[in-house]
Short mmCIF file of C-alpha atoms in Angstrom, two decimals:
data_model
loop_
_atom_site.label_atom_id
_atom_site.label_comp_id
_atom_site.label_asym_id
_atom_site.label_seq_id
_atom_site.Cartn_x
_atom_site.Cartn_y
_atom_site.Cartn_z
CA UNK A 24 -15.94 -13.82 3.61
CA UNK A 25 -17.22 -12.67 0.12
CA UNK A 26 -14.87 -12.42 -2.73
CA UNK A 27 -12.12 -9.56 -2.27
CA UNK A 28 -12.51 -8.92 -5.88
CA UNK A 29 -16.34 -8.76 -5.79
CA UNK A 30 -16.06 -6.13 -2.97
CA UNK A 31 -13.59 -4.05 -4.82
CA UNK A 32 -15.55 -4.04 -8.02
CA UNK A 33 -18.31 -2.40 -6.00
CA UNK A 34 -16.06 0.47 -5.32
CA UNK A 35 -14.76 0.78 -8.65
CA UNK A 36 -18.45 1.12 -9.90
CA UNK A 37 -18.56 3.95 -7.40
CA UNK A 38 -15.34 5.58 -8.82
CA UNK A 39 -16.62 5.32 -12.33
CA UNK A 40 -20.08 6.90 -11.41
CA UNK A 41 -18.42 9.83 -9.69
CA UNK A 42 -15.35 10.21 -11.89
CA UNK A 43 -16.01 13.89 -12.72
CA UNK A 44 -16.51 14.68 -9.11
CA UNK A 45 -13.32 12.82 -8.35
CA UNK A 46 -11.22 14.34 -11.27
CA UNK A 47 -10.69 10.78 -12.77
CA UNK A 48 -10.36 9.81 -16.38
CA UNK A 49 -11.76 6.56 -17.28
CA UNK A 50 -11.05 4.86 -20.53
CA UNK A 51 -11.05 1.47 -22.29
CA UNK A 52 -8.19 -0.49 -23.76
CA UNK A 53 -8.36 -2.80 -26.83
CA UNK A 54 -9.73 -5.77 -25.33
CA UNK A 55 -12.17 -3.84 -23.38
CA UNK A 56 -10.26 -3.39 -20.20
CA UNK A 57 -11.24 -0.43 -18.27
CA UNK A 58 -8.61 1.93 -16.96
CA UNK A 59 -9.39 4.58 -14.10
CA UNK A 60 -6.72 7.05 -14.06
CA UNK A 61 -6.63 8.36 -10.47
CA UNK A 62 -3.31 10.27 -11.08
CA UNK A 63 -1.36 9.59 -14.23
CA UNK A 64 -2.77 12.16 -16.60
CA UNK A 65 -5.95 13.04 -14.49
CA UNK A 66 -5.50 15.26 -11.37
CA UNK A 67 -7.31 12.98 -8.87
CA UNK A 68 -7.22 14.44 -5.44
CA UNK A 69 -7.45 13.56 -1.65
CA UNK A 70 -10.78 12.06 -1.98
CA UNK A 71 -9.77 9.99 -5.07
CA UNK A 72 -6.72 8.68 -3.08
CA UNK A 73 -9.00 7.58 -0.19
CA UNK A 74 -11.39 5.75 -2.54
CA UNK A 75 -8.30 4.16 -4.25
CA UNK A 76 -7.12 2.93 -0.84
CA UNK A 77 -10.55 1.43 -0.25
CA UNK A 78 -10.45 -0.29 -3.57
CA UNK A 79 -6.78 -1.75 -2.63
CA UNK A 80 -8.24 -3.28 0.55
CA UNK A 81 -11.51 -4.29 -1.24
CA UNK A 82 -13.56 -2.10 1.33
CA UNK A 83 -12.19 -3.90 4.27
CA UNK A 84 -10.35 -0.75 5.94
CA UNK A 85 -11.62 2.57 6.95
CA UNK A 86 -9.53 5.60 5.63
CA UNK A 87 -9.78 9.35 5.91
CA UNK A 88 -7.87 12.51 6.41
CA UNK A 89 -7.11 14.67 9.27
CA UNK A 90 -4.98 17.91 9.61
CA UNK A 91 -1.86 17.60 11.64
CA UNK A 92 1.61 19.22 11.07
CA UNK A 93 5.36 18.05 10.36
CA UNK A 94 7.81 20.53 11.87
CA UNK A 95 5.07 22.86 12.82
CA UNK A 96 3.69 23.16 9.22
CA UNK A 97 0.06 22.04 8.67
CA UNK A 98 -0.64 19.30 6.26
CA UNK A 99 -3.05 16.41 5.77
CA UNK A 100 -2.32 13.03 7.36
CA UNK A 101 -4.16 9.74 6.45
CA UNK A 102 -5.75 7.70 9.20
CA UNK A 103 -6.23 3.92 8.57
CA UNK A 104 -7.87 1.01 10.46
CA UNK A 105 -8.89 -2.49 9.64
CA UNK A 106 -10.38 -5.52 11.72
CA UNK A 107 -9.44 -7.75 8.96
CA UNK A 108 -5.72 -6.90 8.68
CA UNK A 109 -4.63 -10.53 7.11
CA UNK A 110 -7.07 -10.20 4.32
CA UNK A 111 -7.23 -6.39 3.59
CA UNK A 112 -3.19 -5.68 3.92
CA UNK A 113 -1.70 -8.91 3.25
CA UNK A 114 -4.03 -10.45 0.53
CA UNK A 115 -5.02 -7.50 -0.98
CA UNK A 116 -3.45 -3.92 -0.35
CA UNK A 117 0.35 -5.17 -0.35
CA UNK A 118 2.12 -4.22 -3.63
CA UNK A 119 3.42 -7.72 -4.63
CA UNK A 120 2.55 -7.73 -8.45
CA UNK A 121 5.60 -6.71 -10.65
CA UNK A 122 3.99 -5.86 -14.02
CA UNK A 123 6.67 -6.03 -16.91
CA UNK A 124 5.71 -6.03 -20.55
CA UNK A 125 7.56 -4.89 -23.73
CA UNK A 126 5.79 -1.49 -23.22
CA UNK A 127 5.10 -0.80 -19.73
CA UNK A 128 6.29 -1.52 -16.33
CA UNK A 129 4.44 -1.07 -13.07
CA UNK A 130 3.69 -2.23 -9.64
CA UNK A 131 0.34 -3.74 -8.95
CA UNK A 132 -1.56 -4.01 -5.65
CA UNK A 133 -5.18 -5.00 -4.69
CA UNK A 134 -7.49 -8.17 -4.64
CA UNK A 135 -6.45 -9.42 -8.18
CA UNK A 136 -3.31 -10.71 -6.31
CA UNK A 137 -5.71 -13.18 -4.56
CA UNK A 138 -6.75 -14.75 -7.99
CA UNK A 139 -3.20 -15.83 -8.54
CA UNK A 140 -2.32 -16.32 -4.97
CA UNK A 141 1.37 -17.50 -5.57
CA UNK A 142 2.80 -15.04 -2.90
CA UNK A 143 3.49 -16.65 0.50
CA UNK A 144 1.21 -14.36 2.10
CA UNK A 145 -1.47 -16.37 0.99
CA UNK A 146 -0.54 -19.64 2.03
CA UNK A 147 0.02 -18.10 5.77
CA UNK A 148 -3.35 -16.65 5.78
CA UNK A 149 -5.02 -19.62 3.69
CA UNK A 150 -6.83 -17.26 1.26
CA UNK A 151 -7.46 -17.71 -2.50
CA UNK A 152 -10.19 -15.84 -4.33
CA UNK A 153 -11.97 -17.27 -7.31
CA UNK A 154 -14.10 -14.76 -9.62
CA UNK A 155 -14.62 -13.98 -13.27
CA UNK A 156 -13.63 -10.26 -12.69
CA UNK A 157 -10.39 -8.76 -11.33
CA UNK A 158 -9.13 -5.37 -9.96
CA UNK A 159 -5.60 -4.59 -9.77
CA UNK A 160 -4.42 -1.01 -8.93
CA UNK A 161 -1.22 -0.20 -10.85
CA UNK A 162 1.32 2.50 -9.85
CA UNK A 163 3.29 3.83 -12.87
CA UNK A 164 4.12 6.96 -14.49
CA UNK A 165 2.30 5.70 -17.63
CA UNK A 166 -1.04 4.25 -17.81
CA UNK A 167 -1.38 0.52 -18.40
CA UNK A 168 -1.39 -0.67 -22.06
CA UNK A 169 -3.35 -3.58 -23.76
CA UNK A 170 -0.16 -5.66 -23.28
CA UNK A 171 -0.15 -5.11 -19.91
CA UNK A 172 -3.59 -5.83 -19.42
CA UNK A 173 -3.42 -8.99 -21.34
CA UNK A 174 -0.68 -10.32 -18.87
CA UNK A 175 -2.87 -9.52 -15.72
CA UNK A 176 -5.96 -11.29 -17.22
CA UNK A 177 -3.99 -14.33 -18.38
CA UNK A 178 -2.44 -14.87 -14.83
CA UNK A 179 -5.79 -14.05 -13.07
CA UNK A 180 -7.72 -16.18 -15.41
CA UNK A 181 -10.36 -13.60 -16.44
CA UNK A 182 -11.10 -12.11 -19.88
CA UNK A 183 -9.57 -8.70 -20.53
CA UNK A 184 -12.95 -7.37 -20.72
CA UNK A 185 -13.62 -8.36 -17.05
CA UNK A 186 -10.22 -6.55 -15.91
CA UNK A 187 -10.41 -3.14 -14.02
CA UNK A 188 -7.02 -1.32 -13.59
CA UNK A 189 -7.25 1.85 -11.38
CA UNK A 190 -3.77 3.63 -12.31
CA UNK A 191 -1.75 6.27 -10.59
CA UNK A 192 1.68 7.64 -10.49
CA UNK A 193 3.44 8.04 -7.22
CA UNK A 194 4.09 11.60 -8.16
CA UNK A 195 0.39 12.57 -7.89
CA UNK A 196 -1.91 13.53 -4.96
CA UNK A 197 -3.54 9.88 -5.09
CA UNK A 198 0.04 8.36 -5.13
CA UNK A 199 0.98 10.34 -1.90
CA UNK A 200 -2.21 9.39 -0.17
CA UNK A 201 -1.80 5.66 -1.30
CA UNK A 202 1.64 5.67 0.34
CA UNK A 203 0.32 7.33 3.72
CA UNK A 204 -2.12 4.53 3.87
CA UNK A 205 0.49 1.70 4.09
CA UNK A 206 1.65 1.96 7.68
CA UNK A 207 -0.63 -0.81 9.03
CA UNK A 208 0.20 -3.00 5.99
CA UNK A 209 4.03 -2.63 6.63
CA UNK A 210 3.75 -3.45 10.16
CA UNK A 211 1.57 -6.57 9.54
CA UNK A 212 3.92 -7.54 6.80
CA UNK A 213 6.87 -7.09 9.09
CA UNK A 214 5.28 -9.29 11.75
CA UNK A 215 4.58 -11.84 9.11
CA UNK A 216 8.12 -11.97 7.73
CA UNK A 217 9.50 -12.22 11.33
CA UNK A 218 7.69 -15.35 12.01
CA UNK A 219 4.40 -13.99 13.61
CA UNK A 220 1.01 -15.70 12.59
CA UNK A 221 -0.87 -12.99 10.58
CA UNK A 222 -4.12 -14.64 11.76
CA UNK A 223 -3.21 -13.80 15.18
CA UNK A 224 -3.34 -9.99 14.26
CA UNK A 225 -6.72 -8.84 15.31
CA UNK A 226 -6.70 -5.22 14.30
CA UNK A 227 -4.28 -2.60 12.55
CA UNK A 228 -4.30 1.08 12.52
CA UNK A 229 -2.06 3.61 11.25
CA UNK A 230 -1.40 7.22 10.36
CA UNK A 231 1.16 9.15 8.14
CA UNK A 232 1.51 12.57 6.53
CA UNK A 233 0.64 13.02 2.90
CA UNK A 234 3.61 13.91 1.38
CA UNK A 235 3.91 16.95 -0.98
CA UNK A 236 3.83 15.96 -4.56
CA UNK A 237 7.27 15.85 -6.04
CA UNK A 238 8.55 16.76 -9.32
CA UNK A 239 9.69 13.63 -10.56
CA UNK A 240 8.72 9.80 -9.93
CA UNK A 241 12.01 8.97 -8.37
CA UNK A 242 11.85 11.93 -5.72
CA UNK A 243 8.09 11.07 -5.11
CA UNK A 244 9.20 7.38 -4.41
CA UNK A 245 11.82 8.55 -1.87
CA UNK A 246 9.58 11.18 -0.44
CA UNK A 247 6.39 9.06 0.05
CA UNK A 248 8.52 6.24 1.61
CA UNK A 249 10.33 8.80 4.00
CA UNK A 250 6.64 9.61 5.21
CA UNK A 251 6.27 6.08 6.31
CA UNK A 252 9.60 5.27 7.89
CA UNK A 253 10.17 8.64 9.51
CA UNK A 254 6.74 9.75 10.10
CA UNK A 255 4.23 6.81 9.92
CA UNK A 256 2.72 5.63 13.28
CA UNK A 257 1.09 2.14 13.77
CA UNK A 258 -0.89 0.40 16.47
CA UNK A 259 -1.84 -3.23 16.21
CA UNK A 260 -3.60 -5.65 18.65
CA UNK A 261 -2.69 -9.28 18.57
CA UNK A 262 -3.43 -12.53 20.33
CA UNK A 263 0.03 -14.04 21.31
CA UNK A 264 3.18 -12.90 22.63
CA UNK A 265 6.22 -12.83 20.27
CA UNK A 266 10.13 -12.43 21.22
CA UNK A 267 10.65 -10.16 17.86
CA UNK A 268 8.04 -7.24 18.48
CA UNK A 269 11.13 -4.86 18.79
CA UNK A 270 11.95 -5.35 15.20
CA UNK A 271 8.80 -4.17 13.45
CA UNK A 272 9.64 -0.29 13.60
CA UNK A 273 11.87 1.15 10.89
CA UNK A 274 14.14 2.25 13.80
CA UNK A 275 15.32 -1.62 14.02
CA UNK A 276 16.83 -1.18 10.71
CA UNK A 277 20.69 -0.06 10.30
CA UNK A 278 19.28 2.12 7.36
CA UNK A 279 17.43 4.33 9.70
CA UNK A 280 18.09 7.88 9.44
CA UNK A 281 18.84 8.13 5.95
CA UNK A 282 16.69 9.59 3.30
CA UNK A 283 15.11 6.99 0.89
CA UNK A 284 16.66 8.71 -2.14
CA UNK A 285 19.95 8.01 -0.88
CA UNK A 286 19.00 4.40 -0.01
CA UNK A 287 17.75 3.83 -3.45
CA UNK A 288 20.71 5.44 -5.15
CA UNK A 289 23.15 2.97 -3.53
CA UNK A 290 21.23 0.23 -5.07
CA UNK A 291 20.84 1.70 -8.43
CA UNK A 292 17.04 2.04 -7.67
CA UNK A 293 16.30 -1.68 -7.41
CA UNK A 294 13.67 -1.89 -4.94
CA UNK A 295 14.16 -5.47 -4.06
CA UNK A 296 18.01 -4.66 -3.13
CA UNK A 297 16.84 -2.48 -0.28
CA UNK A 298 16.68 -4.25 3.23
CA UNK A 299 12.93 -5.11 4.16
CA UNK A 300 13.48 -3.86 7.68
CA UNK A 301 13.27 -0.06 6.74
CA UNK A 302 10.05 -0.65 4.97
CA UNK A 303 8.22 0.16 8.07
CA UNK A 304 6.60 2.46 10.18
CA UNK A 305 8.59 4.85 12.35
CA UNK A 306 6.75 4.14 15.54
CA UNK A 307 4.69 0.97 16.53
CA UNK A 308 2.48 0.04 19.53
CA UNK A 309 1.71 -3.54 19.86
CA UNK A 310 -0.98 -4.55 22.16
CA UNK A 311 -1.36 -8.15 23.19
CA UNK A 312 -4.91 -9.20 24.30
CA UNK A 313 -5.03 -9.59 28.20
CA UNK A 314 -1.39 -9.04 27.99
CA UNK A 315 1.28 -6.53 27.78
CA UNK A 316 1.42 -3.16 25.61
CA UNK A 317 4.67 -2.68 23.80
CA UNK A 318 5.96 0.51 22.04
CA UNK A 319 8.91 0.67 19.80
CA UNK A 320 10.54 3.20 17.53
CA UNK A 321 10.38 7.05 17.02
CA UNK A 322 9.55 9.61 14.34
CA UNK A 323 12.17 12.01 12.70
CA UNK A 324 10.69 15.14 12.19
CA UNK A 325 13.97 16.83 10.95
CA UNK A 326 14.31 14.42 8.39
CA UNK A 327 10.82 14.73 7.10
CA UNK A 328 11.09 18.56 7.10
CA UNK A 329 14.33 17.93 4.74
CA UNK A 330 12.62 15.62 2.43
CA UNK A 331 9.40 17.50 2.31
CA UNK A 332 11.35 20.77 1.58
CA UNK A 333 9.69 22.44 4.57
#
């Protein structure tokens, strides 16, 4: 397998080449780090959001939109599939990097995580990237600063001029697309956290509605998580049986049925105080190669209609 960061860098180059067509803004920080604005000050859009997801997964996933409906109201959905789930979603797409410096806070995902490789997923998968360039997508209502870039470059052991930071806010079109594309990631992550070997997950596919852009970052975080936990569907193909498949869908969580705004309010918007079990797609089908097919969970369209203001 080629370097995840090298594959992502090819997609970053594409984003830079077509920045005008994608409604992106490209700038350079002190230290020559390149920032690609997918939806902070830039408008971005559906196509920008799809390319952002490709960058996050280092090009190892197929991502597209289709028209469907929530409560009878037409809206776009994201469809996502990958034949390299361990690498594409656990070692790249997963939002596992908390960025915190004196003038910036954000959440990082993408292949730069594999250059650090300190999260448990990398030991489970047995992967660590080595490259002198790094790509980290950053979710924040502000654009990354030179101090934030310096922290990433130091941990990834690259020069700041070899660092690329695609950035977006949750309250943007690209932000809604980004979250709608995380159903497969959440399903594979839940399996891994429950003790299933992620290398025994052969393929992962998912779909979820693209939540309408909310008027604030907190409202957007709630709404986009609702899109997955109450409207997301996932399908995975696995090699081995497991006695905890029924715990993968969000319906297994005691929090199921509550809007995420309420769940986050209860813990003072501390992400890591929310039970992991609710961060999952609403419905999951698990197909064991040569064996049984299991289906768990259900969607809650009424909650989605309320969350989306339909």
